[in-house]
Coordinates of C-alpha atoms in Angstrom, one line a residue:
M4 CA -26.4 4.0 22.5
R5 CA -23.0 4.6 21.0
R6 CA -22.3 8.2 19.7
I7 CA -21.2 8.4 16.0
G8 CA -18.2 10.7 15.6
T9 CA -17.7 13.7 13.3
G10 CA -14.7 11.7 11.5
T11 CA -17.4 8.8 10.5
W12 CA -19.9 11.4 9.3
V13 CA -17.0 13.0 7.1
V14 CA -16.4 9.5 5.6
V15 CA -20.0 8.8 5.1
A16 CA -20.4 12.0 3.3
L17 CA -17.2 11.1 1.2
V18 CA -18.6 7.8 0.5
V19 CA -21.9 9.1 -0.8
I20 CA -20.4 11.6 -3.1
A21 CA -18.0 8.8 -4.6
L22 CA -21.3 6.6 -5.1
V23 CA -23.1 9.5 -6.7
C24 CA -20.2 10.3 -9.2
V25 CA -20.1 6.5 -10.3
V26 CA -23.8 6.0 -10.5
A27 CA -24.5 9.2 -12.1
G28 CA -21.8 8.8 -14.7
I29 CA -19.9 11.7 -13.6
L30 CA -16.9 9.5 -13.4
P31 CA -17.0 7.6 -16.7
G32 CA -17.6 3.9 -16.7
T33 CA -14.2 3.2 -18.4
D34 CA -12.2 5.2 -16.1
A35 CA -14.3 3.7 -13.1
G36 CA -13.3 0.4 -14.3
A37 CA -9.7 1.2 -14.8
L38 CA -9.4 2.9 -11.3
G39 CA -11.1 -0.2 -9.9
E40 CA -8.5 -2.4 -11.5
R41 CA -5.7 -0.3 -10.1
I42 CA -7.0 0.2 -6.3
A43 CA -8.4 -3.4 -5.6
P44 CA -5.3 -4.9 -5.0
V45 CA -4.1 -2.3 -3.0
L46 CA -7.3 -2.5 -0.7
G47 CA -7.2 -6.3 -0.8
F48 CA -3.9 -6.2 0.5
V49 CA -4.7 -3.9 3.4
V50 CA -7.6 -5.9 4.4
A51 CA -5.4 -9.0 4.7
I52 CA -2.5 -7.5 6.1
T53 CA -4.6 -6.0 8.8
I54 CA -6.5 -9.1 9.7
V55 CA -2.9 -10.8 9.9
A56 CA -1.8 -8.0 12.5
E57 CA -4.9 -8.2 14.5
L58 CA -5.0 -12.3 15.0
A59 CA -1.2 -12.2 15.4
R60 CA -1.6 -9.4 18.2
D61 CA -4.2 -11.8 19.8
A62 CA -1.8 -14.8 19.4
A63 CA 0.6 -12.4 21.7
V64 CA 3.3 -12.4 18.9
F65 CA 3.9 -8.8 19.3
D66 CA 4.2 -9.3 23.1
V67 CA 6.9 -11.7 22.8
V68 CA 8.7 -9.4 20.4
S69 CA 8.5 -6.2 22.6
Q70 CA 9.5 -8.5 25.6
R71 CA 12.8 -9.6 23.5
L72 CA 13.6 -5.9 22.4
A73 CA 13.1 -4.8 25.8
R74 CA 15.9 -7.1 27.0
W75 CA 18.0 -6.1 24.1
G76 CA 17.4 -2.5 25.5
R77 CA 19.4 -3.2 28.4
G78 CA 17.5 -0.9 30.7
R79 CA 18.3 2.2 28.4
V80 CA 15.4 3.9 26.2
L81 CA 18.1 5.2 23.9
L82 CA 19.2 1.7 22.8
L83 CA 15.4 0.8 22.3
W84 CA 14.9 3.8 20.4
A85 CA 17.6 3.0 18.0
L86 CA 16.3 -0.5 17.7
V87 CA 12.8 1.0 17.0
V88 CA 14.0 3.2 14.3
A89 CA 16.1 0.4 12.4
L90 CA 13.0 -2.0 12.9
A91 CA 10.8 0.7 11.1
V92 CA 13.3 1.5 8.3
V93 CA 13.9 -1.9 7.5
S94 CA 10.3 -3.2 7.5
T95 CA 9.5 0.1 5.3
V96 CA 12.3 -0.4 2.8
F97 CA 11.9 -4.3 2.1
L98 CA 8.2 -4.7 3.0
S99 CA 6.3 -1.3 2.2
L100 CA 4.8 1.3 4.4
D101 CA 1.4 -0.5 4.9
T102 CA 3.2 -3.4 6.3
T103 CA 5.1 -1.3 8.9
A104 CA 2.0 0.8 9.9
V105 CA 0.2 -2.6 10.5
I106 CA 3.0 -4.9 11.8
V107 CA 5.5 -2.7 13.4
T108 CA 3.1 -0.2 15.0
P109 CA 1.7 -2.8 17.6
V110 CA 5.1 -4.1 18.4
V111 CA 6.4 -0.6 19.6
I112 CA 3.1 0.3 21.3
V113 CA 3.3 -2.7 23.5
L114 CA 6.9 -2.4 23.9
A115 CA 6.6 1.3 25.3
Q116 CA 3.6 0.2 27.5
S117 CA 5.6 -2.7 29.0
I118 CA 8.5 -0.6 30.1
G119 CA 6.4 2.3 31.4
V120 CA 7.3 5.1 29.1
S121 CA 5.0 7.3 26.9
P122 CA 4.2 5.4 23.6
I123 CA 3.8 8.8 21.5
P124 CA 7.4 9.3 20.4
F125 CA 7.6 5.5 19.7
A126 CA 4.3 5.4 17.7
L127 CA 5.3 8.7 15.7
A128 CA 8.5 7.2 14.8
T129 CA 7.1 4.4 13.2
I130 CA 4.2 6.4 11.1
W131 CA 6.8 9.1 10.2
L132 CA 9.6 6.5 9.0
A133 CA 6.9 4.4 7.2
N134 CA 6.1 7.3 5.2
T135 CA 9.6 8.9 4.8
A136 CA 11.8 5.6 4.4
S137 CA 9.4 4.4 1.7
L138 CA 11.4 6.3 -1.1
A139 CA 14.4 3.8 -1.0
L140 CA 13.2 1.0 -3.4
P141 CA 10.0 0.3 -5.8
V142 CA 8.8 -2.0 -3.4
S143 CA 8.9 0.3 -0.4
N144 CA 5.7 2.2 -1.8
L145 CA 3.0 1.7 -4.5
T146 CA 3.9 5.1 -5.9
N147 CA 7.4 3.8 -6.4
L148 CA 6.3 1.1 -8.5
L149 CA 4.3 3.3 -10.7
A150 CA 7.5 5.4 -11.4
A151 CA 10.1 2.8 -11.4
D152 CA 9.8 1.8 -15.1
A153 CA 10.1 5.3 -16.3
I154 CA 12.9 5.9 -14.0
G155 CA 14.8 3.2 -15.3
G156 CA 14.4 0.0 -13.2
P157 CA 15.8 -0.7 -9.4
G158 CA 19.4 0.3 -9.9
A159 CA 18.5 3.6 -11.6
F160 CA 15.8 4.1 -8.8
F161 CA 18.0 3.6 -6.1
A162 CA 20.7 5.5 -7.4
L163 CA 18.7 8.6 -7.3
S164 CA 16.7 7.6 -4.2
W165 CA 19.5 6.5 -1.8
A166 CA 20.3 10.1 -0.5
P167 CA 17.0 11.6 -0.1
T168 CA 15.9 8.3 1.9
L169 CA 18.8 9.0 4.2
V170 CA 17.5 12.7 4.7
G171 CA 14.0 11.1 5.1
I172 CA 15.3 9.1 8.0
I173 CA 17.5 11.4 9.7
V174 CA 15.6 14.7 9.7
P175 CA 12.5 13.1 11.4
V176 CA 14.3 11.0 13.9
A177 CA 16.4 14.0 15.0
I178 CA 13.2 16.0 15.5
L179 CA 11.7 13.3 17.5
T180 CA 14.7 12.6 19.6
L181 CA 14.9 16.4 20.6
V182 CA 11.2 17.1 21.1
H183 CA 11.0 13.6 23.3
R184 CA 14.4 13.8 24.8
R185 CA 13.3 13.1 28.5
T186 CA 11.7 10.0 27.2
V187 CA 14.5 9.0 24.9
F188 CA 17.3 9.5 27.4
A189 CA 15.3 7.8 30.3
A190 CA 16.0 4.5 31.8
Y191 CA 13.6 1.5 32.6
E192 CA 13.3 -1.5 34.5
T193 CA 13.2 -4.6 32.1
P194 CA 9.7 -6.5 32.4
T195 CA 9.3 -9.9 33.5
P196 CA 9.0 -12.3 30.6
R197 CA 5.4 -13.8 30.0
R198 CA 4.5 -16.9 28.3
P199 CA 1.7 -16.8 25.8
A200 CA -1.6 -18.2 27.0
D201 CA -1.8 -20.6 23.9
P202 CA 1.8 -21.8 22.7
T203 CA 0.3 -23.6 19.7
L204 CA -1.5 -20.6 18.8
F205 CA 1.5 -18.4 19.4
W206 CA 4.1 -20.3 17.5
S207 CA 1.7 -21.2 14.4
A208 CA 1.1 -17.3 14.1
T209 CA 4.8 -16.9 14.4
G210 CA 5.6 -19.4 11.9
I211 CA 2.9 -18.0 9.3
L212 CA 4.5 -14.2 9.8
L213 CA 8.1 -15.6 9.4
V214 CA 6.9 -17.1 5.9
L215 CA 4.9 -14.0 4.9
M216 CA 7.7 -11.4 5.7
P217 CA 10.1 -12.8 2.6
L218 CA 7.2 -13.1 0.1
L219 CA 6.1 -9.4 0.8
A220 CA 9.6 -8.3 -0.3
L221 CA 9.9 -10.6 -3.3
T222 CA 6.2 -10.7 -4.4
H223 CA 4.9 -8.1 -6.8
D224 CA 1.2 -8.8 -6.1
V225 CA 1.8 -8.8 -2.2
W226 CA -1.8 -9.2 -1.9
I227 CA -1.8 -12.8 -2.7
P228 CA 0.6 -13.9 -0.1
A229 CA -1.1 -11.6 2.5
S230 CA -4.6 -13.1 1.7
V231 CA -3.1 -16.7 2.0
A232 CA -1.7 -15.6 5.4
A233 CA -4.7 -14.1 6.7
L234 CA -6.8 -17.0 5.3
A235 CA -4.5 -19.4 7.4
L236 CA -4.9 -17.5 10.8
V237 CA -8.5 -17.4 10.3
V238 CA -9.0 -21.1 10.0
L239 CA -6.4 -21.2 12.9
F240 CA -8.2 -19.2 15.0
A241 CA -11.4 -20.8 14.2
V242 CA -10.0 -23.9 15.5
R243 CA -8.3 -22.7 18.7
R244 CA -9.9 -19.4 19.6
R245 CA -13.0 -18.8 17.6
R246 CA -14.1 -15.6 20.0
A247 CA -11.2 -13.5 18.3
L248 CA -12.8 -13.9 14.7
R249 CA -14.7 -10.5 14.6
L250 CA -15.9 -8.0 12.0
S251 CA -13.9 -5.4 13.6
L252 CA -10.8 -7.0 12.2
V253 CA -11.3 -5.1 9.1
P254 CA -10.3 -1.4 9.0
W255 CA -13.9 -0.5 7.5
Q256 CA -13.7 3.3 8.1
A257 CA -9.9 3.7 6.7
L258 CA -11.0 1.4 3.5
A259 CA -14.1 3.5 2.9
L260 CA -12.3 6.7 3.3
A261 CA -9.2 5.7 0.7
A262 CA -11.6 4.3 -1.7
A263 CA -13.8 7.5 -1.5
L264 CA -10.9 9.7 -2.1
F265 CA -9.7 7.7 -5.2
V266 CA -13.1 7.9 -6.7
I267 CA -13.5 11.5 -6.1
V268 CA -10.0 12.6 -7.1
E269 CA -10.3 10.4 -10.4
T270 CA -13.6 12.0 -11.1
A271 CA -12.2 15.4 -10.7
H272 CA -9.1 14.4 -12.9
A273 CA -11.6 13.0 -15.6
Q274 CA -13.4 16.1 -15.6
G275 CA -10.3 18.1 -16.2
L276 CA -10.6 20.1 -13.0
L277 CA -7.1 19.3 -12.1
E278 CA -5.3 20.1 -15.3
F279 CA -3.8 23.3 -13.8
L280 CA -1.6 21.2 -11.7
T281 CA 0.1 19.3 -14.6
S282 CA 0.0 22.2 -17.1
P283 CA 3.9 23.1 -16.7
T284 CA 6.2 20.4 -17.1
A285 CA 9.3 19.8 -15.3
S286 CA 12.4 18.8 -17.3
G287 CA 14.4 18.0 -14.2
D288 CA 17.3 20.2 -15.1
S289 CA 15.6 23.2 -13.0
A290 CA 15.8 23.5 -9.4
G291 CA 12.8 25.6 -9.5
D292 CA 11.0 22.6 -11.1
L293 CA 12.3 20.1 -8.9
F294 CA 11.1 21.9 -5.8
R295 CA 8.0 23.1 -7.2
L296 CA 7.1 19.3 -8.2
A297 CA 8.2 18.2 -4.7
A298 CA 6.2 21.0 -2.8
L299 CA 3.1 20.4 -5.0
G300 CA 3.3 16.5 -4.4
A301 CA 3.4 17.2 -0.7
V302 CA 0.5 19.5 -0.7
S303 CA -1.3 17.4 -3.0
A304 CA -0.8 14.2 -0.9
N305 CA -1.9 16.2 2.3
A306 CA -4.9 17.4 0.6
I307 CA -6.1 14.1 -1.3
N308 CA -3.8 11.2 -0.2
N309 CA -0.3 10.5 -2.0
L310 CA -1.5 7.8 -4.3
P311 CA -4.2 9.8 -6.3
A312 CA -1.8 12.6 -5.8
Y313 CA 1.0 11.0 -7.9
L314 CA -1.3 9.7 -10.5
V315 CA -2.5 13.2 -11.0
L316 CA 0.7 14.9 -11.2
E317 CA 2.6 12.2 -13.2
P318 CA 2.4 13.8 -16.5
A319 CA 4.3 17.1 -14.9
A320 CA 7.3 15.2 -14.4
G321 CA 9.3 15.0 -17.5
D322 CA 12.3 13.0 -16.7
P323 CA 13.6 10.7 -14.0
V324 CA 14.8 13.3 -11.9
A325 CA 11.7 15.1 -11.9
L326 CA 9.7 12.0 -11.3
M327 CA 12.0 11.4 -8.1
A328 CA 11.4 15.0 -6.8
L329 CA 7.6 14.0 -7.2
L330 CA 8.0 10.8 -5.3
I331 CA 10.0 12.9 -2.7
G332 CA 6.9 15.3 -2.2
V333 CA 4.0 12.2 -2.4
N334 CA 6.2 9.9 0.1
L335 CA 8.1 12.2 2.5
G336 CA 5.3 14.9 2.7
P337 CA 2.5 13.1 3.8
L338 CA 3.0 13.6 7.5
I339 CA 0.4 16.2 8.1
T340 CA -3.0 15.3 7.5
P341 CA -4.6 11.8 8.7
W342 CA -5.6 10.9 5.0
A343 CA -2.5 12.0 3.4
S344 CA -1.5 7.8 3.3
L345 CA -3.5 4.8 3.8
A346 CA -0.6 3.7 6.2
T347 CA -1.4 6.9 8.6
L348 CA -5.0 5.8 8.4
L349 CA -4.3 2.1 9.3
W350 CA -1.6 3.2 11.7
H351 CA -4.1 5.1 13.6
H352 CA -6.7 2.5 13.7
R353 CA -3.9 0.3 15.3
I354 CA -3.2 2.9 18.0
V355 CA -6.5 3.1 19.0
S356 CA -7.1 -0.2 19.5
L357 CA -4.1 -0.6 21.8
G358 CA -5.6 2.1 23.8
V359 CA -3.3 5.1 22.7
E360 CA -4.9 8.5 21.8
I361 CA -3.2 11.3 19.8
R362 CA -4.9 14.7 19.2
W363 CA -4.9 15.3 15.4
S364 CA -3.9 18.9 16.2
R365 CA -1.0 17.6 17.7
F366 CA 0.0 15.5 14.9
V367 CA -0.6 18.0 12.2
L368 CA 1.6 20.7 14.1
W369 CA 4.4 18.2 14.4
G370 CA 4.0 16.6 11.0
T371 CA 4.2 20.1 9.4
V372 CA 7.7 20.9 11.6
A373 CA 8.9 17.6 10.2
A374 CA 7.6 17.4 6.7
V375 CA 8.8 21.1 5.6
P376 CA 12.5 20.6 6.3
T377 CA 12.6 16.9 5.2
V378 CA 11.2 17.7 1.6
L379 CA 13.3 20.6 1.2
A380 CA 16.6 19.0 2.3
A381 CA 15.7 15.6 0.1
V382 CA 15.1 17.7 -3.0
L383 CA 18.8 19.4 -2.4
V384 CA 20.4 16.1 -2.1
L385 CA 18.5 14.9 -5.1
M386 CA 20.2 17.7 -7.1
W387 CA 23.3 16.6 -5.7
V388 CA 23.2 12.9 -6.6
A389 CA 21.6 13.8 -9.8
G390 CA 24.7 16.0 -11.0

């Protein structure tokens, strides 16, 4: 009989609390309905993109991509490291952090395993950059989309975000490079290329991904193209490899945890329990206000997840610069707890399915080491670009 882990029991307890909040009316019906409309597309996208990633892996798409990267690395891990960083950044900026957590993670894990080096630095680089590079554009993170109109649209958004985003890339990568220097500066033998077992399945899945990627960058409702791609792959696998279609394709535990946190935080907000967080309003002119907002955003994101943290703290930001400071906190800060962002939960689901284990105590330690200087430096450069 399979033993149920502590994490599963925690998720079950949170789901029960969330259900009680809704059923007992502690969360008013109108608020519950509004919350459902807001998070349903997000969770729908997560389900669809995860199914896409799982089936693309089964079709050997990630194996072939990792083999190509290994050849480009020419036997030097440092060059591969640069390629992985670039891949994670580009994916996050244009396709969103959740897409990076789901799609890029298996590529870099398989890559590290194929050349015989530790996958841990590659895995951490992917999830750290999925969060910290997600400040760049409105499409990079749902929190950005929520703030973009108030900041003034894509142009005004990027004018404030580009410098903090560079900090969000440089600082975490520098820390990982220093800590894992023995791995990063090592050499490797290029693995022998292997052909996909089912070329029809491989090329069909590759074509679906190539069509999906630009649509994710160009479409506001990203759950729609992701759902179409997931359905296409399910039909394809039903014809070519039916045994690959299984319930475990869906990250049930991550979804349940995210949904429960949304409901619980919204309930606390509706009952006025979180008003103390938003009582002081930042004008954006004071350095103290900006640091306070960013710190509050980072702490709240690690406590209750970055999206509900943003929604709770948004009223405390009085102008575009203050909103960007808040985004720095909720985007660059959630590197510490596993539930700080949905991307981290999805990332962990991916690495476990690929046989990679990481101690949460170590994740929390190094996440803290990275998050604190990254958020502080990002606020400093925000003040510089804001004038």
